[in-house]
Short mmCIF file of C-alpha atoms and ligand atoms in Angstrom, two decimals:
data_model
loop_
_atom_site.label_atom_id
_atom_site.label_comp_id
_atom_site.label_asym_id
_atom_site.label_seq_id
_atom_site.Cartn_x
_atom_site.Cartn_y
_atom_site.Cartn_z
CA MET A 176 -22.22 17.23 36.47
CA LYS A 177 -22.52 16.34 32.75
CA LYS A 178 -19.14 15.56 31.27
CA GLN A 179 -18.51 17.43 28.06
CA GLY A 180 -17.64 15.25 25.09
CA VAL A 181 -15.37 15.63 22.11
CA SER A 182 -17.30 16.59 18.95
CA ILE A 183 -16.51 15.38 15.49
CA GLY A 184 -17.68 16.31 12.01
CA ILE A 185 -17.49 13.77 9.20
CA ILE A 186 -16.98 14.97 5.62
CA GLY A 187 -17.91 12.21 3.16
CA LEU A 188 -20.44 9.56 4.13
CA GLY A 189 -19.42 6.81 1.72
CA THR A 190 -18.36 3.28 2.60
CA ILE A 191 -15.76 4.25 5.23
CA GLY A 192 -17.77 7.16 6.65
CA THR A 193 -20.75 4.88 7.15
CA GLY A 194 -18.50 2.32 8.88
CA VAL A 195 -17.11 5.01 11.19
CA ALA A 196 -20.59 6.28 12.12
CA ARG A 197 -21.85 2.74 12.73
CA ILE A 198 -18.95 1.94 15.06
CA LEU A 199 -19.28 5.22 16.97
CA LEU A 200 -23.02 4.73 17.46
CA LYS A 201 -22.85 1.05 18.34
CA LYS A 202 -19.90 1.49 20.72
CA ARG A 203 -21.07 4.76 22.25
CA GLY A 204 -21.39 3.32 25.75
CA GLU A 205 -18.22 1.26 25.60
CA LEU A 206 -16.19 4.20 24.30
CA GLU A 207 -17.56 6.55 26.93
CA ALA A 208 -16.73 4.03 29.66
CA ARG A 209 -13.21 3.66 28.27
CA LEU A 210 -12.56 7.37 27.83
CA GLY A 211 -14.60 8.89 30.61
CA PHE A 212 -16.39 11.22 28.15
CA PRO A 213 -18.53 10.74 25.03
CA ILE A 214 -17.56 11.20 21.40
CA VAL A 215 -20.37 13.04 19.66
CA ILE A 216 -21.06 13.10 15.91
CA LYS A 217 -22.01 16.75 15.60
CA ARG A 218 -22.28 17.01 11.81
CA VAL A 219 -22.02 14.88 8.70
CA ALA A 220 -21.46 16.53 5.31
CA ASP A 221 -22.04 14.74 2.05
CA ARG A 222 -23.04 15.86 -1.43
CA ASP A 223 -25.90 13.39 -1.40
CA ILE A 224 -27.71 13.28 1.93
CA ARG A 225 -30.80 11.50 0.61
CA ARG A 226 -29.15 8.19 -0.32
CA LYS A 227 -30.10 5.29 1.97
CA ARG A 228 -27.21 4.16 4.13
CA ALA A 229 -26.52 1.39 6.60
CA VAL A 230 -26.52 3.83 9.52
CA ARG A 231 -29.22 5.91 11.19
CA LEU A 232 -28.22 9.37 12.34
CA PRO A 233 -30.49 12.21 13.50
CA LEU A 234 -31.62 14.23 10.48
CA ASN A 235 -30.33 17.49 11.92
CA VAL A 236 -26.68 16.39 11.75
CA PHE A 237 -26.75 16.16 7.95
CA THR A 238 -25.59 18.94 5.66
CA THR A 239 -24.49 19.16 2.04
CA SER A 240 -21.94 21.85 2.88
CA ALA A 241 -18.45 20.98 4.12
CA ASP A 242 -18.22 24.59 5.40
CA LYS A 243 -20.85 23.79 8.02
CA VAL A 244 -18.38 21.33 9.49
CA LEU A 245 -15.23 23.37 8.96
CA ASP A 246 -16.67 26.57 10.44
CA ASP A 247 -18.52 25.02 13.37
CA PRO A 248 -16.71 26.25 16.49
CA ASP A 249 -17.97 23.27 18.51
CA ILE A 250 -16.29 20.69 16.29
CA ASP A 251 -12.94 19.51 17.64
CA ILE A 252 -12.06 16.89 15.02
CA VAL A 253 -12.77 16.90 11.28
CA VAL A 254 -12.88 13.42 9.76
CA GLU A 255 -12.04 13.82 6.07
CA LEU A 256 -13.37 10.88 4.10
CA ALA A 257 -14.13 12.66 0.84
CA GLY A 258 -11.17 10.99 -0.93
CA GLY A 259 -9.16 12.25 -3.92
CA ILE A 260 -6.94 15.32 -3.87
CA HIS A 261 -9.44 18.11 -4.55
CA PRO A 262 -11.31 19.35 -2.62
CA ALA A 263 -9.92 17.04 0.10
CA LYS A 264 -6.68 19.06 0.31
CA GLU A 265 -8.54 22.35 0.68
CA ILE A 266 -10.83 20.76 3.30
CA VAL A 267 -7.91 19.46 5.36
CA LEU A 268 -5.90 22.70 5.14
CA ARG A 269 -8.93 24.79 6.08
CA ALA A 270 -9.73 22.51 9.05
CA ILE A 271 -6.13 22.93 10.22
CA LYS A 272 -6.29 26.70 9.76
CA ASN A 273 -9.48 26.72 11.84
CA ARG A 274 -7.52 24.88 14.55
CA LYS A 275 -9.35 21.60 14.18
CA HIS A 276 -7.65 18.25 14.44
CA VAL A 277 -7.98 16.05 11.37
CA VAL A 278 -8.43 12.34 10.82
CA THR A 279 -8.13 11.16 7.24
CA ALA A 280 -8.02 7.88 5.33
CA ASN A 281 -6.73 9.65 2.25
CA LYS A 282 -3.47 7.98 1.22
CA LEU A 283 -3.36 9.73 -2.15
CA LEU A 284 -3.63 13.12 -0.46
CA LEU A 285 -0.93 12.36 2.12
CA ALA A 286 1.42 10.79 -0.40
CA THR A 287 1.16 13.84 -2.65
CA ALA A 288 0.67 16.77 -0.23
CA GLY A 289 1.70 15.25 3.11
CA THR A 290 4.66 17.57 3.69
CA GLU A 291 2.51 20.70 3.31
CA ILE A 292 -0.30 19.29 5.45
CA PHE A 293 1.91 18.22 8.36
CA ARG A 294 3.82 21.49 8.28
CA ALA A 295 0.52 23.40 8.54
CA ALA A 296 -0.65 21.13 11.39
CA LEU A 297 2.53 21.72 13.36
CA LYS A 298 2.26 25.47 12.85
CA ASN A 299 -1.38 25.54 13.99
CA ARG A 300 -0.77 23.13 16.87
CA VAL A 301 -3.27 20.53 15.71
CA GLU A 302 -2.89 16.86 14.82
CA VAL A 303 -3.46 14.95 11.59
CA TRP A 304 -3.90 11.21 12.07
CA PHE A 305 -4.16 8.70 9.26
CA GLU A 306 -4.18 5.10 10.51
CA ALA A 307 -6.79 4.13 7.91
CA ALA A 308 -4.61 5.30 5.01
CA VAL A 309 -2.44 2.17 5.01
CA ALA A 310 -3.58 -1.44 5.32
CA GLY A 311 -7.06 -0.63 6.68
CA GLY A 312 -7.55 -2.53 9.91
CA ILE A 313 -3.87 -3.31 10.58
CA PRO A 314 -2.60 -0.62 12.99
CA ILE A 315 0.68 -0.33 11.09
CA ILE A 316 1.08 3.43 11.53
CA LYS A 317 0.86 3.06 15.29
CA ILE A 318 3.26 0.13 15.19
CA ILE A 319 5.92 2.00 13.24
CA ARG A 320 5.50 5.40 14.95
CA GLU A 321 5.04 4.17 18.49
CA ALA A 322 5.51 0.47 19.16
CA LEU A 323 8.81 0.15 17.24
CA ALA A 324 10.23 3.53 18.25
CA GLY A 325 13.29 1.84 19.76
CA ASN A 326 14.28 0.28 16.46
CA THR A 327 16.17 1.22 13.36
CA VAL A 328 13.88 -0.23 10.73
CA GLN A 329 15.85 -2.34 8.27
CA ALA A 330 13.11 -3.43 5.90
CA ILE A 331 9.39 -3.34 5.23
CA TYR A 332 7.68 -5.79 2.89
CA GLY A 333 3.94 -5.21 2.46
CA ILE A 334 1.02 -6.80 0.72
CA ILE A 335 -0.93 -3.57 0.98
CA ASN A 336 -3.34 -3.70 -1.91
CA GLY A 337 -6.18 -6.08 -1.18
CA THR A 338 -7.58 -5.96 -4.70
CA SER A 339 -4.33 -7.15 -6.31
CA ASN A 340 -3.88 -9.80 -3.66
CA TYR A 341 -7.43 -10.99 -4.21
CA ILE A 342 -6.84 -11.17 -7.99
CA LEU A 343 -3.53 -13.05 -7.67
CA THR A 344 -5.06 -15.47 -5.15
CA LYS A 345 -8.03 -16.19 -7.43
CA MET A 346 -5.68 -16.69 -10.40
CA THR A 347 -3.48 -19.03 -8.33
CA ASP A 348 -6.14 -21.09 -6.59
CA GLU A 349 -8.93 -21.22 -9.15
CA GLY A 350 -7.17 -20.55 -12.45
CA VAL A 351 -9.57 -17.61 -13.01
CA ASP A 352 -8.19 -15.11 -15.50
CA PHE A 353 -7.18 -11.55 -14.58
CA ALA A 354 -10.28 -9.79 -15.98
CA GLU A 355 -12.73 -12.11 -14.23
CA ALA A 356 -10.89 -11.85 -10.88
CA LEU A 357 -10.84 -8.04 -11.15
CA LYS A 358 -14.57 -7.97 -11.81
CA GLN A 359 -15.19 -10.01 -8.66
CA ALA A 360 -12.94 -7.73 -6.57
CA GLN A 361 -14.82 -4.67 -7.83
CA ALA A 362 -18.19 -6.26 -7.06
CA LEU A 363 -17.01 -6.88 -3.49
CA GLY A 364 -16.15 -3.16 -3.11
CA TYR A 365 -12.39 -3.63 -2.59
CA ALA A 366 -11.15 -1.77 -5.65
CA GLU A 367 -10.51 1.96 -5.91
CA ALA A 368 -12.93 4.01 -8.04
CA ASP A 369 -10.21 3.77 -10.70
CA PRO A 370 -9.06 0.13 -10.46
CA ALA A 371 -5.93 0.99 -12.47
CA LEU A 372 -4.59 2.38 -9.18
CA ASP A 373 -4.91 -1.08 -7.64
CA VAL A 374 -3.66 -3.30 -10.44
CA GLN A 375 -0.92 -0.99 -11.72
CA GLY A 376 0.60 -0.59 -8.27
CA GLY A 377 -0.22 3.10 -7.65
CA ASP A 378 -2.29 2.44 -4.53
CA SER A 379 0.52 0.35 -3.02
CA ALA A 380 3.01 3.11 -3.90
CA HIS A 381 0.89 5.74 -2.10
CA LYS A 382 0.86 3.57 1.00
CA LEU A 383 4.56 2.75 0.74
CA ALA A 384 5.40 6.47 0.51
CA ILE A 385 3.65 6.94 3.86
CA LEU A 386 5.27 3.92 5.55
CA ALA A 387 8.75 4.77 4.26
CA SER A 388 8.47 8.33 5.46
CA LEU A 389 7.55 7.15 8.95
CA ALA A 390 10.02 4.30 9.17
CA PHE A 391 13.05 5.88 7.53
CA GLY A 392 12.55 9.58 8.14
CA VAL A 393 12.66 10.37 4.42
CA PRO A 394 10.35 12.98 2.88
CA PHE A 395 7.31 11.67 1.01
CA SER A 396 8.80 10.48 -2.25
CA LEU A 397 6.03 9.04 -4.38
CA LYS A 398 7.72 9.95 -7.65
CA LYS A 399 10.87 8.11 -6.66
CA ILE A 400 9.08 4.81 -6.02
CA TYR A 401 9.57 2.32 -8.84
CA THR A 402 6.03 1.08 -9.56
CA GLU A 403 4.92 -1.89 -11.61
CA GLY A 404 1.55 -3.64 -11.37
CA ILE A 405 0.19 -7.14 -11.91
CA THR A 406 -1.48 -6.69 -15.31
CA ARG A 407 1.20 -8.66 -17.20
CA ILE A 408 1.13 -11.68 -14.88
CA THR A 409 -0.31 -14.71 -16.64
CA PRO A 410 -1.61 -18.04 -15.31
CA MET A 411 1.46 -19.56 -16.97
CA ASP A 412 3.83 -17.50 -14.78
CA ILE A 413 1.85 -18.45 -11.70
CA ALA A 414 2.13 -22.15 -12.65
CA PHE A 415 5.90 -21.91 -13.29
CA ALA A 416 6.35 -20.02 -10.01
CA SER A 417 4.67 -22.80 -8.11
CA GLU A 418 6.82 -25.38 -9.90
CA PHE A 419 9.88 -23.58 -8.50
CA GLY A 420 8.19 -23.49 -5.05
CA TYR A 421 7.24 -19.78 -5.19
CA ARG A 422 4.09 -17.64 -4.94
CA ILE A 423 3.62 -14.35 -6.80
CA LYS A 424 2.56 -11.34 -4.68
CA LEU A 425 2.35 -7.64 -5.40
CA LEU A 426 4.88 -6.45 -2.85
CA ALA A 427 5.67 -2.94 -1.63
CA ILE A 428 9.31 -2.96 -0.53
CA ALA A 429 11.30 -0.45 1.49
CA LYS A 430 14.75 -1.71 2.32
CA ARG A 431 17.77 -0.05 3.90
CA THR A 432 21.08 -0.79 2.21
CA ASN A 433 24.01 1.18 3.67
CA ARG A 434 23.06 4.89 3.44
CA GLU A 435 20.33 4.29 0.87
CA ILE A 436 16.71 3.15 0.81
CA GLU A 437 15.19 0.99 -1.88
CA LEU A 438 11.57 1.91 -2.57
CA ARG A 439 9.74 -0.30 -5.03
CA VAL A 440 6.36 -1.85 -5.80
CA HIS A 441 6.23 -4.80 -8.19
CA PRO A 442 5.05 -8.38 -8.57
CA THR A 443 7.47 -10.49 -6.57
CA MET A 444 8.15 -14.21 -6.35
CA LEU A 445 8.44 -15.36 -2.75
CA PRO A 446 9.32 -18.81 -1.40
CA GLY A 447 6.05 -20.64 -0.70
CA GLU A 448 7.11 -21.41 2.88
CA TYR A 449 7.37 -17.73 3.92
CA LEU A 450 4.50 -16.69 6.21
CA ILE A 451 3.70 -13.71 3.97
CA SER A 452 3.30 -16.07 0.99
CA GLY A 453 0.27 -17.55 2.74
CA VAL A 454 -1.53 -14.20 2.93
CA ASN A 455 -4.42 -14.65 0.56
CA GLY A 456 -7.55 -13.00 -0.76
CA VAL A 457 -8.24 -9.42 0.22
CA PHE A 458 -6.08 -9.71 3.34
CA ASN A 459 -3.07 -7.44 3.80
CA ALA A 460 0.16 -8.14 5.66
CA VAL A 461 3.14 -6.01 6.55
CA TYR A 462 6.50 -7.48 7.54
CA VAL A 463 8.73 -5.07 9.45
CA GLU A 464 12.27 -5.88 10.47
CA GLY A 465 13.81 -3.78 13.22
CA ASP A 466 17.36 -4.03 14.53
CA ALA A 467 16.22 -4.59 18.12
CA VAL A 468 12.99 -6.52 17.67
CA GLY A 469 14.02 -8.60 14.64
CA PRO A 470 11.38 -9.76 12.18
CA THR A 471 7.71 -8.93 12.89
CA LEU A 472 4.59 -9.58 10.82
CA TYR A 473 1.16 -7.94 10.97
CA TYR A 474 -1.91 -9.37 9.27
CA GLY A 475 -5.49 -8.24 8.78
CA LYS A 476 -8.14 -6.83 6.51
CA GLY A 477 -6.86 -3.97 4.39
CA ALA A 478 -10.16 -2.68 3.06
CA GLY A 479 -13.88 -2.56 3.74
CA ASP A 480 -16.13 -0.31 5.80
CA MET A 481 -15.64 -1.86 9.23
CA PRO A 482 -11.87 -2.62 9.25
CA THR A 483 -11.12 0.83 7.82
CA GLY A 484 -13.74 2.37 10.11
CA SER A 485 -12.00 0.69 13.05
CA ALA A 486 -8.76 2.48 12.13
CA VAL A 487 -10.49 5.87 11.82
CA VAL A 488 -12.19 5.43 15.20
CA SER A 489 -8.85 4.54 16.79
CA ASP A 490 -7.44 7.88 15.52
CA ILE A 491 -10.48 9.79 16.81
CA VAL A 492 -10.00 8.17 20.22
CA ASP A 493 -6.28 8.99 20.27
CA ILE A 494 -6.89 12.64 19.43
CA ALA A 495 -9.77 12.86 21.92
CA ARG A 496 -7.44 11.57 24.64
CA ASN A 497 -4.79 14.10 23.64
CA ILE A 498 -7.34 16.92 23.72
CA ARG A 499 -8.33 15.88 27.23
CA ALA A 500 -4.70 15.64 28.33
CA GLY A 501 -3.89 19.03 26.78
CA ALA A 502 -1.18 17.32 24.74
CA VAL A 503 -0.66 18.23 21.14
CA ASN A 504 1.83 16.97 18.53
CA ARG A 505 3.10 14.33 20.92
CA ILE A 506 4.09 12.17 17.95
CA GLN A 507 5.63 13.55 14.81
CA GLY A 508 3.31 13.58 11.81
CA LEU A 509 5.79 12.21 9.35
CA GLY A 510 9.39 11.11 9.13
CA ALA A 511 11.89 12.21 11.71
CA PRO A 512 11.71 15.93 12.54
CA GLN A 513 15.44 16.24 11.74
CA GLY A 514 15.24 14.10 8.58
CA SER A 515 17.40 11.00 8.29
CA GLY A 516 19.66 12.05 5.42
CA LEU A 517 19.04 8.70 3.72
CA LYS A 518 18.98 8.77 -0.09
CA ILE A 519 16.61 6.82 -2.29
CA LYS A 520 18.45 4.25 -4.34
CA LYS A 521 18.09 4.39 -8.13
CA MET A 522 16.15 1.38 -9.43
CA ASP A 523 19.00 0.74 -11.89
CA ASN A 524 21.25 -0.13 -8.96
CA VAL A 525 18.84 -2.41 -7.10
CA ARG A 526 20.03 -6.04 -6.94
CA SER A 527 17.69 -9.00 -7.05
CA CYS A 528 17.29 -12.55 -8.35
CA TYR A 529 15.00 -12.89 -11.38
CA TYR A 530 12.51 -15.26 -12.95
CA LEU A 531 12.64 -14.94 -16.74
CA ARG A 532 10.21 -16.36 -19.29
CA PHE A 533 10.91 -16.19 -23.01
CA SER A 534 8.86 -17.45 -25.89
CA VAL A 535 11.50 -19.03 -28.15
CA MET A 536 11.82 -21.17 -31.26
CA ASP A 537 12.57 -24.73 -30.26
CA LYS A 538 15.80 -25.23 -32.20
CA PRO A 539 19.49 -25.84 -31.47
CA GLY A 540 21.60 -22.94 -30.24
CA VAL A 541 18.74 -20.77 -28.84
CA LEU A 542 19.57 -21.41 -25.20
CA SER A 543 23.24 -20.67 -25.73
CA ARG A 544 22.49 -17.35 -27.49
CA ILE A 545 20.24 -16.22 -24.62
CA SER A 546 22.60 -17.40 -21.90
CA GLY A 547 25.50 -15.78 -23.77
CA ILE A 548 23.78 -12.38 -23.68
CA LEU A 549 22.91 -12.80 -20.00
CA GLY A 550 26.52 -13.79 -19.23
CA SER A 551 27.88 -10.77 -21.10
CA HIS A 552 25.79 -8.57 -18.76
CA ASP A 553 27.14 -10.29 -15.66
CA ILE A 554 23.97 -12.32 -15.05
CA SER A 555 24.40 -15.87 -13.86
CA ILE A 556 21.70 -18.53 -14.43
CA LYS A 557 20.64 -20.75 -11.52
CA SER A 558 18.17 -23.09 -13.30
CA VAL A 559 16.32 -23.55 -16.59
CA ILE A 560 13.06 -25.28 -17.61
CA GLN A 561 11.85 -25.97 -21.10
CA LYS A 562 8.98 -28.41 -20.98
CA THR A 563 7.21 -28.90 -24.23
CA ARG A 564 8.96 -29.94 -27.39
CA LYS A 565 7.49 -28.41 -30.53
CA LYS A 566 10.16 -28.48 -33.22
CA GLU A 567 10.51 -25.15 -35.01
CA LYS A 568 7.58 -23.68 -32.97
CA ALA A 569 7.56 -21.12 -30.12
CA VAL A 570 7.77 -22.68 -26.66
CA PRO A 571 8.21 -21.15 -23.19
CA LEU A 572 11.75 -21.13 -21.85
CA VAL A 573 11.98 -20.29 -18.15
CA MET A 574 15.06 -19.37 -16.12
CA MET A 575 15.89 -18.41 -12.57
CA THR A 576 18.96 -16.24 -12.11
CA HIS A 577 21.33 -15.52 -9.26
CA GLU A 578 21.40 -11.98 -7.91
CA ALA A 579 21.95 -9.37 -10.63
CA ARG A 580 21.79 -5.62 -11.04
CA GLU A 581 18.50 -4.24 -12.45
CA LYS A 582 20.20 -2.15 -15.12
CA ASP A 583 22.16 -5.16 -16.37
CA MET A 584 18.94 -7.18 -16.55
CA VAL A 585 17.04 -4.47 -18.43
CA ASP A 586 19.90 -4.06 -20.93
CA ALA A 587 20.26 -7.82 -21.44
CA LEU A 588 16.51 -8.26 -22.01
CA LYS A 589 16.47 -5.45 -24.58
CA GLU A 590 19.14 -7.36 -26.52
CA ILE A 591 17.39 -10.71 -26.13
CA ASN A 592 14.01 -9.29 -27.22
CA ARG A 593 15.64 -8.31 -30.53
CA LEU A 594 16.69 -11.89 -31.37
CA SER A 595 14.74 -13.36 -34.28
CA VAL A 596 14.30 -16.67 -32.38
CA VAL A 597 12.48 -14.85 -29.54
CA SER A 598 8.84 -13.86 -30.04
CA GLY A 599 7.14 -11.14 -27.99
CA ARG A 600 8.73 -9.47 -24.98
CA ALA A 601 10.44 -11.45 -22.25
CA MET A 602 8.60 -11.63 -18.95
CA TYR A 603 10.66 -10.95 -15.85
CA ILE A 604 9.67 -11.07 -12.21
CA ARG A 605 11.96 -10.17 -9.34
CA VAL A 606 12.49 -12.79 -6.66
CA GLU A 607 12.95 -12.00 -2.97
CA SER A 608 14.41 -14.77 -0.89
CA ALA A 609 17.19 -15.34 1.62
CA GLN A 610 19.10 -17.22 -1.09
CA THR A 611 20.95 -15.28 -3.76
N1 HSE B 710 -8.27 -0.43 -3.09
C1 HSE B 710 -7.62 -0.63 -1.85
C2 HSE B 710 -7.18 -2.08 -1.77
C3 HSE B 710 -8.54 -0.29 -0.72
O1 HSE B 710 -7.57 -2.88 -2.63
O2 HSE B 710 -6.42 -2.43 -0.89
C4 HSE B 710 -7.86 -0.02 0.57
O3 HSE B 710 -6.93 0.99 0.50
#
């Protein structure tokens, strides 16, 4: 007797879609042996079906109409890889309404419309899986939702934007400037269509919104995530950081403090000896601390056709198994079904150590004026460097502080930036380390 397979329809045959199709075709036998039934690509919809791609599929699966996938009664799983919010949102909601399971890699869509999508899925008794939406090939969704289910998550620290990590690594190791490093990242296909999303922190924020919702049971809260990118980081800051024994990374942070959660994305100085400080190039890493398991760290490729394709295929396999087992909505789509009641902490109240760099006139009394303002805002200085001596000229003055409140730091810097002996705006980078 021929075993009936599970049929999928792919909408969007770009980089990831091609990766997914290549894996499914190449691993057809292996997957069938593992599952006991085949996974069949029934249809592929793309606006441009003539473009040459790195995968060969039978001509009769191609269509330019997403409806041909969404309305095909034989298709069990719709794989949405169109990207963006529209028409991806309409595609996903229609698939759900037509009682099809959905796999998506669309972090932007989930971070902005996740609540509506998961509610619709629950109502229609279908599943929406999204392993590829965060950190590409690292199975971090599965880890948080399933493997760490016995833990209260205390903190997540993620390098979850490969493009920014690639740029910072190039700037650190080769002294390449920001624009040149970005160009290389784009040429390698890591960057989003709008690279501002990568370098200004938006992409990391979308992914953090998803992780925080899963780990802390809070609703998707993209707007409440403090987001700052890497565009202001200079080779000079990278050199000073390394002099203090630190590396600069674009970090997505979700941290539990009492009944509140800190959610923030910003360049962060980390002690060079931390494992996560050694995560370089386009690689991603996510550190998760649970109360039972303690610290854990996951590392892998966060972008690219095959690592991201690997995550999509894993979701297809999971859903296919659930279909066969007659099990639906075994795992909650987002957060905790009851909600956790945790509040998101205001950025003003976040506490951190800081690296500060001022461009100051090299003359007597400057240091005491700056340190006086910092002191009056309850900010204590740990160390100071002023290297070059150029009498009556602007020189960099660098400080590391003890832990201070963000609002106090912002207020103090506003005052310092107004001093006539200070030129330009002060640079400040938050420091995460066990020492305060
Ligand atoms: N632009 C993203 C990155 C791709 O650089 O990480 C994967 O989401």
